[in-house]
Amino acid sequence: MVVKLYGQVTAACPQRVLLCFLEKEIEFEIVHIDLDTFEQKKPEHLLRQPFGQVPAIEDGDFKLFESRAIARYYATKYSDQGTNLLGKSLEHRAIVDQWADVETHYFNVLAHPIVINLVIKPRLGEECDVVLVKDLKVKLEEVLDIYENRLASNRFLAGDEFTMADLTHMPAMRYLMGIIDINRMVKARVNMNRWWEEITARPAWKKLMVMAGS
Amino acid sequence: MKGEHKQPAYLALQPFGTVPTVVDGDYKIFESRAVMRYVAEKYRSQGPDLLGKTVEERGQVEQWLDVEATTFHPPLLNLTLHIMFASVMGFPSDEKLIKESEEKLAAVLDVYEAHLSKSKYLAGDFVSLADLAHLPFTDYLVGPIGKAYMIKDRKHVSAWWDCISSRPAWKECLEKYSFPA
């Protein structure tokens, strides 16, 4: 029996888990939850994820939600196979956790509303909050400067190896890179550009993009 | 309060200019939940096991720790900033945002109420980092923010809150590290 992931393969949070599965060489099955028809808010899915979001996993009797928690669980459980995503020591793992948490608190808080306004709302025929997006982009530039500085002296966010800290950024980064002026912001920063090119050249990422129809 | 966290000396430790950062000899780490995980793992053999006993239990702990970070914390942070700190920090308190944030937080607490009616603590029948992570800002909610009813009006959330906030370690924390006047 393989783990079932409930979600949409094109959505960022399910992609975070899928990328972890691919890096760790874990077999999985995707059960499509249609976000365009708000299937995630319907009673059947609310039993799996009471906040009405994707993804959720079922692995036999074991159930979990929150994509970052799911990714950490599988990275821990399968620490002996595939890519080591959690560092080489307890101290290194904590630095991986540190930069993974930075993604939640500094990066995603900006990336998420930008993507909602510039990618999702147009698709749903809703109006974009132009003033908000302008403000978010200014804040994003400041955060990217901090990342640029970090990547100037570190090949990857948590040191000299690819870890969960880098992986967790990738799904939302990919959406941001599809927005012209943000793409330019990243490319204008030598180390961010180098980092993004290197991590998107990874075979697991390329497989994910094929799955997502990109 | 004096903006020390935005000064160059601190930014060299924590480039986002926020607290906390922990320095242990040459080792430094920021992001409070990353620090919590590190300490809980490093000192696993002493005190309660805050990460659960199995990989699966740890998964549940991580799940609720992430719920706190992504879903519980953001609306409560808005309430904290706009009710407790707006005048001190010199920005106008946004009444519309306060109302929306309270509604969002209420919806989240309804989910917690249903969950805690079946589970003593968030990750199961053991106290974990997930419960502890809720203490500081919920303490603001029931105290200076003045919205204790959000907790008290929910039977199981209220019982959970009474249980975790009466832990000796939390009481010691509040005693030793009270908010500067």
PDB file of C-alpha atoms in Angstrom, chain B:
ATOM      1  CA  MET B   1      10.978  48.821  22.650  1.00  0.00           C
ATOM      2  CA  LYS B   2      14.146  50.839  21.936  1.00  0.00           C
ATOM      3  CA  GLY B   3      14.553  49.241  18.492  1.00  0.00           C
ATOM      4  CA  GLU B   4      17.706  47.412  19.534  1.00  0.00           C
ATOM      5  CA  HIS B   5      16.749  44.487  17.282  1.00  0.00           C
ATOM      6  CA  LYS B   6      17.125  46.711  14.230  1.00  0.00           C
ATOM      7  CA  GLN B   7      20.654  47.832  15.080  1.00  0.00           C
ATOM      8  CA  PRO B   8      23.647  46.440  13.098  1.00  0.00           C
ATOM      9  CA  ALA B   9      25.041  44.449  16.042  1.00  0.00           C
ATOM     10  CA  TYR B  10      21.823  42.445  16.327  1.00  0.00           C
ATOM     11  CA  LEU B  11      21.256  42.206  12.555  1.00  0.00           C
ATOM     12  CA  ALA B  12      24.608  40.416  12.344  1.00  0.00           C
ATOM     13  CA  LEU B  13      23.023  37.665  14.485  1.00  0.00           C
ATOM     14  CA  GLN B  14      19.501  37.721  13.022  1.00  0.00           C
ATOM     15  CA  PRO B  15      19.310  39.312   9.578  1.00  0.00           C
ATOM     16  CA  PHE B  16      15.509  39.779   9.653  1.00  0.00           C
ATOM     17  CA  GLY B  17      15.781  41.954  12.753  1.00  0.00           C
ATOM     18  CA  THR B  18      13.388  39.954  14.923  1.00  0.00           C
ATOM     19  CA  VAL B  19      13.728  38.152  18.239  1.00  0.00           C
ATOM     20  CA  PRO B  20      14.720  35.656  19.553  1.00  0.00           C
ATOM     21  CA  THR B  21      18.208  34.454  18.672  1.00  0.00           C
ATOM     22  CA  VAL B  22      19.997  31.894  20.821  1.00  0.00           C
ATOM     23  CA  VAL B  23      23.802  31.894  21.022  1.00  0.00           C
ATOM     24  CA  ASP B  24      25.558  28.871  22.536  1.00  0.00           C
ATOM     25  CA  GLY B  25      29.329  29.275  22.222  1.00  0.00           C
ATOM     26  CA  ASP B  26      29.994  29.446  18.475  1.00  0.00           C
ATOM     27  CA  TYR B  27      26.566  28.083  17.599  1.00  0.00           C
ATOM     28  CA  LYS B  28      23.752  30.484  16.905  1.00  0.00           C
ATOM     29  CA  ILE B  29      20.184  29.834  15.866  1.00  0.00           C
ATOM     30  CA  PHE B  30      17.075  31.955  15.306  1.00  0.00           C
ATOM     31  CA  GLU B  31      13.361  31.250  14.576  1.00  0.00           C
ATOM     32  CA  SER B  32      11.705  30.358  17.893  1.00  0.00           C
ATOM     33  CA  ARG B  33      10.083  27.110  16.694  1.00  0.00           C
ATOM     34  CA  ALA B  34      13.419  25.889  15.216  1.00  0.00           C
ATOM     35  CA  VAL B  35      15.055  26.644  18.593  1.00  0.00           C
ATOM     36  CA  MET B  36      12.265  24.761  20.414  1.00  0.00           C
ATOM     37  CA  ARG B  37      12.727  21.697  18.195  1.00  0.00           C
ATOM     38  CA  TYR B  38      16.510  21.787  18.710  1.00  0.00           C
ATOM     39  CA  VAL B  39      16.288  22.054  22.488  1.00  0.00           C
ATOM     40  CA  ALA B  40      13.547  19.384  22.725  1.00  0.00           C
ATOM     41  CA  GLU B  41      15.657  16.971  20.651  1.00  0.00           C
ATOM     42  CA  LYS B  42      18.987  17.771  22.335  1.00  0.00           C
ATOM     43  CA  TYR B  43      17.565  17.295  25.839  1.00  0.00           C
ATOM     44  CA  ARG B  44      15.215  14.480  24.938  1.00  0.00           C
ATOM     45  CA  SER B  45      16.373  12.303  27.802  1.00  0.00           C
ATOM     46  CA  GLN B  46      15.375  14.851  30.465  1.00  0.00           C
ATOM     47  CA  GLY B  47      11.973  16.337  31.340  1.00  0.00           C
ATOM     48  CA  PRO B  48       8.830  15.474  29.338  1.00  0.00           C
ATOM     49  CA  ASP B  49       9.252  14.204  25.777  1.00  0.00           C
ATOM     50  CA  LEU B  50       7.859  17.173  23.902  1.00  0.00           C
ATOM     51  CA  LEU B  51       8.312  15.557  20.491  1.00  0.00           C
ATOM     52  CA  GLY B  52       6.339  12.348  21.143  1.00  0.00           C
ATOM     53  CA  LYS B  53       7.813   8.877  21.432  1.00  0.00           C
ATOM     54  CA  THR B  54       7.547   7.659  17.839  1.00  0.00           C
ATOM     55  CA  VAL B  55       8.119   9.114  14.374  1.00  0.00           C
ATOM     56  CA  GLU B  56       4.350   9.115  13.889  1.00  0.00           C
ATOM     57  CA  GLU B  57       3.741  10.980  17.159  1.00  0.00           C
ATOM     58  CA  ARG B  58       6.388  13.489  16.128  1.00  0.00           C
ATOM     59  CA  GLY B  59       4.514  13.896  12.834  1.00  0.00           C
ATOM     60  CA  GLN B  60       1.392  14.898  14.779  1.00  0.00           C
ATOM     61  CA  VAL B  61       3.450  17.331  16.879  1.00  0.00           C
ATOM     62  CA  GLU B  62       4.882  18.901  13.692  1.00  0.00           C
ATOM     63  CA  GLN B  63       1.392  19.119  12.195  1.00  0.00           C
ATOM     64  CA  TRP B  64      -0.033  21.145  15.087  1.00  0.00           C
ATOM     65  CA  LEU B  65       3.148  23.197  15.422  1.00  0.00           C
ATOM     66  CA  ASP B  66       2.667  24.165  11.783  1.00  0.00           C
ATOM     67  CA  VAL B  67      -1.045  24.877  12.352  1.00  0.00           C
ATOM     68  CA  GLU B  68       0.022  27.284  15.102  1.00  0.00           C
ATOM     69  CA  ALA B  69       2.545  28.955  12.793  1.00  0.00           C
ATOM     70  CA  THR B  70       0.458  29.201   9.621  1.00  0.00           C
ATOM     71  CA  THR B  71      -3.143  29.446  10.838  1.00  0.00           C
ATOM     72  CA  PHE B  72      -3.426  30.383  14.542  1.00  0.00           C
ATOM     73  CA  HIS B  73      -0.565  32.865  14.822  1.00  0.00           C
ATOM     74  CA  PRO B  74      -1.230  35.295  11.915  1.00  0.00           C
ATOM     75  CA  PRO B  75      -4.677  36.590  13.011  1.00  0.00           C
ATOM     76  CA  LEU B  76      -3.567  36.622  16.673  1.00  0.00           C
ATOM     77  CA  LEU B  77      -0.450  38.574  15.729  1.00  0.00           C
ATOM     78  CA  ASN B  78      -2.686  41.191  14.061  1.00  0.00           C
ATOM     79  CA  LEU B  79      -4.749  41.480  17.254  1.00  0.00           C
ATOM     80  CA  THR B  80      -1.561  41.749  19.327  1.00  0.00           C
ATOM     81  CA  LEU B  81      -0.034  44.493  17.194  1.00  0.00           C
ATOM     82  CA  HIS B  82      -3.201  46.547  16.687  1.00  0.00           C
ATOM     83  CA  ILE B  83      -4.626  46.294  20.183  1.00  0.00           C
ATOM     84  CA  MET B  84      -1.545  46.068  22.389  1.00  0.00           C
ATOM     85  CA  PHE B  85       1.188  47.849  20.482  1.00  0.00           C
ATOM     86  CA  ALA B  86      -0.286  50.325  17.987  1.00  0.00           C
ATOM     87  CA  SER B  87       0.025  53.384  20.219  1.00  0.00           C
ATOM     88  CA  VAL B  88       3.423  52.379  21.614  1.00  0.00           C
ATOM     89  CA  MET B  89       4.827  51.710  18.137  1.00  0.00           C
ATOM     90  CA  GLY B  90       3.153  54.753  16.611  1.00  0.00           C
ATOM     91  CA  PHE B  91       0.861  53.390  13.924  1.00  0.00           C
ATOM     92  CA  PRO B  92      -2.935  53.764  13.645  1.00  0.00           C
ATOM     93  CA  SER B  93      -4.927  50.839  15.011  1.00  0.00           C
ATOM     94  CA  ASP B  94      -6.937  49.264  12.137  1.00  0.00           C
ATOM     95  CA  GLU B  95     -10.436  48.469  13.452  1.00  0.00           C
ATOM     96  CA  LYS B  96     -11.444  46.623  10.278  1.00  0.00           C
ATOM     97  CA  LEU B  97      -8.362  44.386  10.519  1.00  0.00           C
ATOM     98  CA  ILE B  98      -9.057  43.734  14.212  1.00  0.00           C
ATOM     99  CA  LYS B  99     -12.628  42.637  13.400  1.00  0.00           C
ATOM    100  CA  GLU B 100     -11.527  40.409  10.489  1.00  0.00           C
ATOM    101  CA  SER B 101      -8.688  38.890  12.531  1.00  0.00           C
ATOM    102  CA  GLU B 102     -11.014  38.094  15.427  1.00  0.00           C
ATOM    103  CA  GLU B 103     -13.409  36.367  13.001  1.00  0.00           C
ATOM    104  CA  LYS B 104     -10.565  34.359  11.448  1.00  0.00           C
ATOM    105  CA  LEU B 105      -9.224  33.372  14.868  1.00  0.00           C
ATOM    106  CA  ALA B 106     -12.740  32.382  16.011  1.00  0.00           C
ATOM    107  CA  ALA B 107     -13.083  30.038  13.019  1.00  0.00           C
ATOM    108  CA  VAL B 108      -9.700  28.473  13.855  1.00  0.00           C
ATOM    109  CA  LEU B 109     -10.678  28.069  17.520  1.00  0.00           C
ATOM    110  CA  ASP B 110     -13.873  26.294  16.428  1.00  0.00           C
ATOM    111  CA  VAL B 111     -11.685  23.681  14.717  1.00  0.00           C
ATOM    112  CA  TYR B 112      -9.540  23.420  17.864  1.00  0.00           C
ATOM    113  CA  GLU B 113     -12.716  22.973  19.971  1.00  0.00           C
ATOM    114  CA  ALA B 114     -13.837  20.019  17.844  1.00  0.00           C
ATOM    115  CA  HIS B 115     -10.345  18.493  17.903  1.00  0.00           C
ATOM    116  CA  LEU B 116      -9.789  18.962  21.648  1.00  0.00           C
ATOM    117  CA  SER B 117     -13.156  17.333  22.378  1.00  0.00           C
ATOM    118  CA  LYS B 118     -11.490  14.102  21.163  1.00  0.00           C
ATOM    119  CA  SER B 119      -7.885  14.709  22.198  1.00  0.00           C
ATOM    120  CA  LYS B 120      -6.488  15.847  25.554  1.00  0.00           C
ATOM    121  CA  TYR B 121      -3.608  17.760  23.964  1.00  0.00           C
ATOM    122  CA  LEU B 122      -3.152  18.842  20.375  1.00  0.00           C
ATOM    123  CA  ALA B 123      -0.910  15.992  19.193  1.00  0.00           C
ATOM    124  CA  GLY B 124      -2.547  13.269  21.301  1.00  0.00           C
ATOM    125  CA  ASP B 125      -2.630  12.295  24.965  1.00  0.00           C
ATOM    126  CA  PHE B 126       0.769  13.860  25.713  1.00  0.00           C
ATOM    127  CA  VAL B 127       1.817  17.492  26.050  1.00  0.00           C
ATOM    128  CA  SER B 128       4.123  18.571  23.257  1.00  0.00           C
ATOM    129  CA  LEU B 129       5.859  21.516  21.603  1.00  0.00           C
ATOM    130  CA  ALA B 130       2.619  22.091  19.695  1.00  0.00           C
ATOM    131  CA  ASP B 131       0.757  22.982  22.915  1.00  0.00           C
ATOM    132  CA  LEU B 132       3.638  25.032  24.340  1.00  0.00           C
ATOM    133  CA  ALA B 133       3.965  27.064  21.140  1.00  0.00           C
ATOM    134  CA  HIS B 134       0.487  28.469  21.798  1.00  0.00           C
ATOM    135  CA  LEU B 135       1.226  29.769  25.299  1.00  0.00           C
ATOM    136  CA  PRO B 136       2.816  33.193  24.780  1.00  0.00           C
ATOM    137  CA  PHE B 137       0.364  34.787  22.364  1.00  0.00           C
ATOM    138  CA  THR B 138      -2.719  33.138  23.907  1.00  0.00           C
ATOM    139  CA  ASP B 139      -1.567  34.640  27.191  1.00  0.00           C
ATOM    140  CA  TYR B 140      -1.803  38.029  25.472  1.00  0.00           C
ATOM    141  CA  LEU B 141      -5.261  37.126  24.103  1.00  0.00           C
ATOM    142  CA  VAL B 142      -6.768  36.294  27.511  1.00  0.00           C
ATOM    143  CA  GLY B 143      -4.910  39.160  29.225  1.00  0.00           C
ATOM    144  CA  PRO B 144      -3.990  42.518  27.721  1.00  0.00           C
ATOM    145  CA  ILE B 145      -5.851  41.975  24.406  1.00  0.00           C
ATOM    146  CA  GLY B 146      -9.026  41.559  26.492  1.00  0.00           C
ATOM    147  CA  LYS B 147     -10.614  38.677  24.554  1.00  0.00           C
ATOM    148  CA  ALA B 148     -10.528  35.892  27.128  1.00  0.00           C
ATOM    149  CA  TYR B 149     -14.082  34.975  26.083  1.00  0.00           C
ATOM    150  CA  MET B 150     -12.683  33.523  22.844  1.00  0.00           C
ATOM    151  CA  ILE B 151     -11.043  30.815  24.960  1.00  0.00           C
ATOM    152  CA  LYS B 152     -13.513  30.623  27.887  1.00  0.00           C
ATOM    153  CA  ASP B 153     -16.612  30.287  25.682  1.00  0.00           C
ATOM    154  CA  ARG B 154     -15.207  27.086  24.148  1.00  0.00           C
ATOM    155  CA  LYS B 155     -15.453  24.279  26.718  1.00  0.00           C
ATOM    156  CA  HIS B 156     -12.619  22.051  25.489  1.00  0.00           C
ATOM    157  CA  VAL B 157     -10.300  24.854  24.380  1.00  0.00           C
ATOM    158  CA  SER B 158     -10.835  26.416  27.819  1.00  0.00           C
ATOM    159  CA  ALA B 159      -9.992  23.171  29.634  1.00  0.00           C
ATOM    160  CA  TRP B 160      -6.878  22.714  27.461  1.00  0.00           C
ATOM    161  CA  TRP B 161      -5.822  26.311  28.121  1.00  0.00           C
ATOM    162  CA  ASP B 162      -6.278  25.920  31.895  1.00  0.00           C
ATOM    163  CA  CYS B 163      -4.217  22.737  31.764  1.00  0.00           C
ATOM    164  CA  ILE B 164      -1.246  24.049  29.762  1.00  0.00           C
ATOM    165  CA  SER B 165      -1.137  27.504  31.336  1.00  0.00           C
ATOM    166  CA  SER B 166      -0.955  26.024  34.838  1.00  0.00           C
ATOM    167  CA  ARG B 167       2.248  24.119  34.044  1.00  0.00           C
ATOM    168  CA  PRO B 168       5.012  25.080  36.513  1.00  0.00           C
ATOM    169  CA  ALA B 169       7.479  25.835  33.689  1.00  0.00           C
ATOM    170  CA  TRP B 170       5.082  28.384  32.173  1.00  0.00           C
ATOM    171  CA  LYS B 171       4.401  29.999  35.517  1.00  0.00           C
ATOM    172  CA  GLU B 172       8.152  30.262  36.103  1.00  0.00           C
ATOM    173  CA  CYS B 173       8.564  31.822  32.681  1.00  0.00           C
ATOM    174  CA  LEU B 174       5.911  34.470  33.394  1.00  0.00           C
ATOM    175  CA  GLU B 175       7.376  35.211  36.813  1.00  0.00           C
ATOM    176  CA  LYS B 176      10.944  35.635  35.623  1.00  0.00           C
ATOM    177  CA  TYR B 177      10.292  37.294  32.295  1.00  0.00           C
ATOM    178  CA  SER B 178       7.396  39.696  32.683  1.00  0.00           C
ATOM    179  CA  PHE B 179       6.737  42.355  30.080  1.00  0.00           C
ATOM    180  CA  PRO B 180       8.811  45.527  30.536  1.00  0.00           C
ATOM    181  CA  ALA B 181       6.749  48.363  31.998  1.00  0.00           C
TER     182      ALA B 181
END
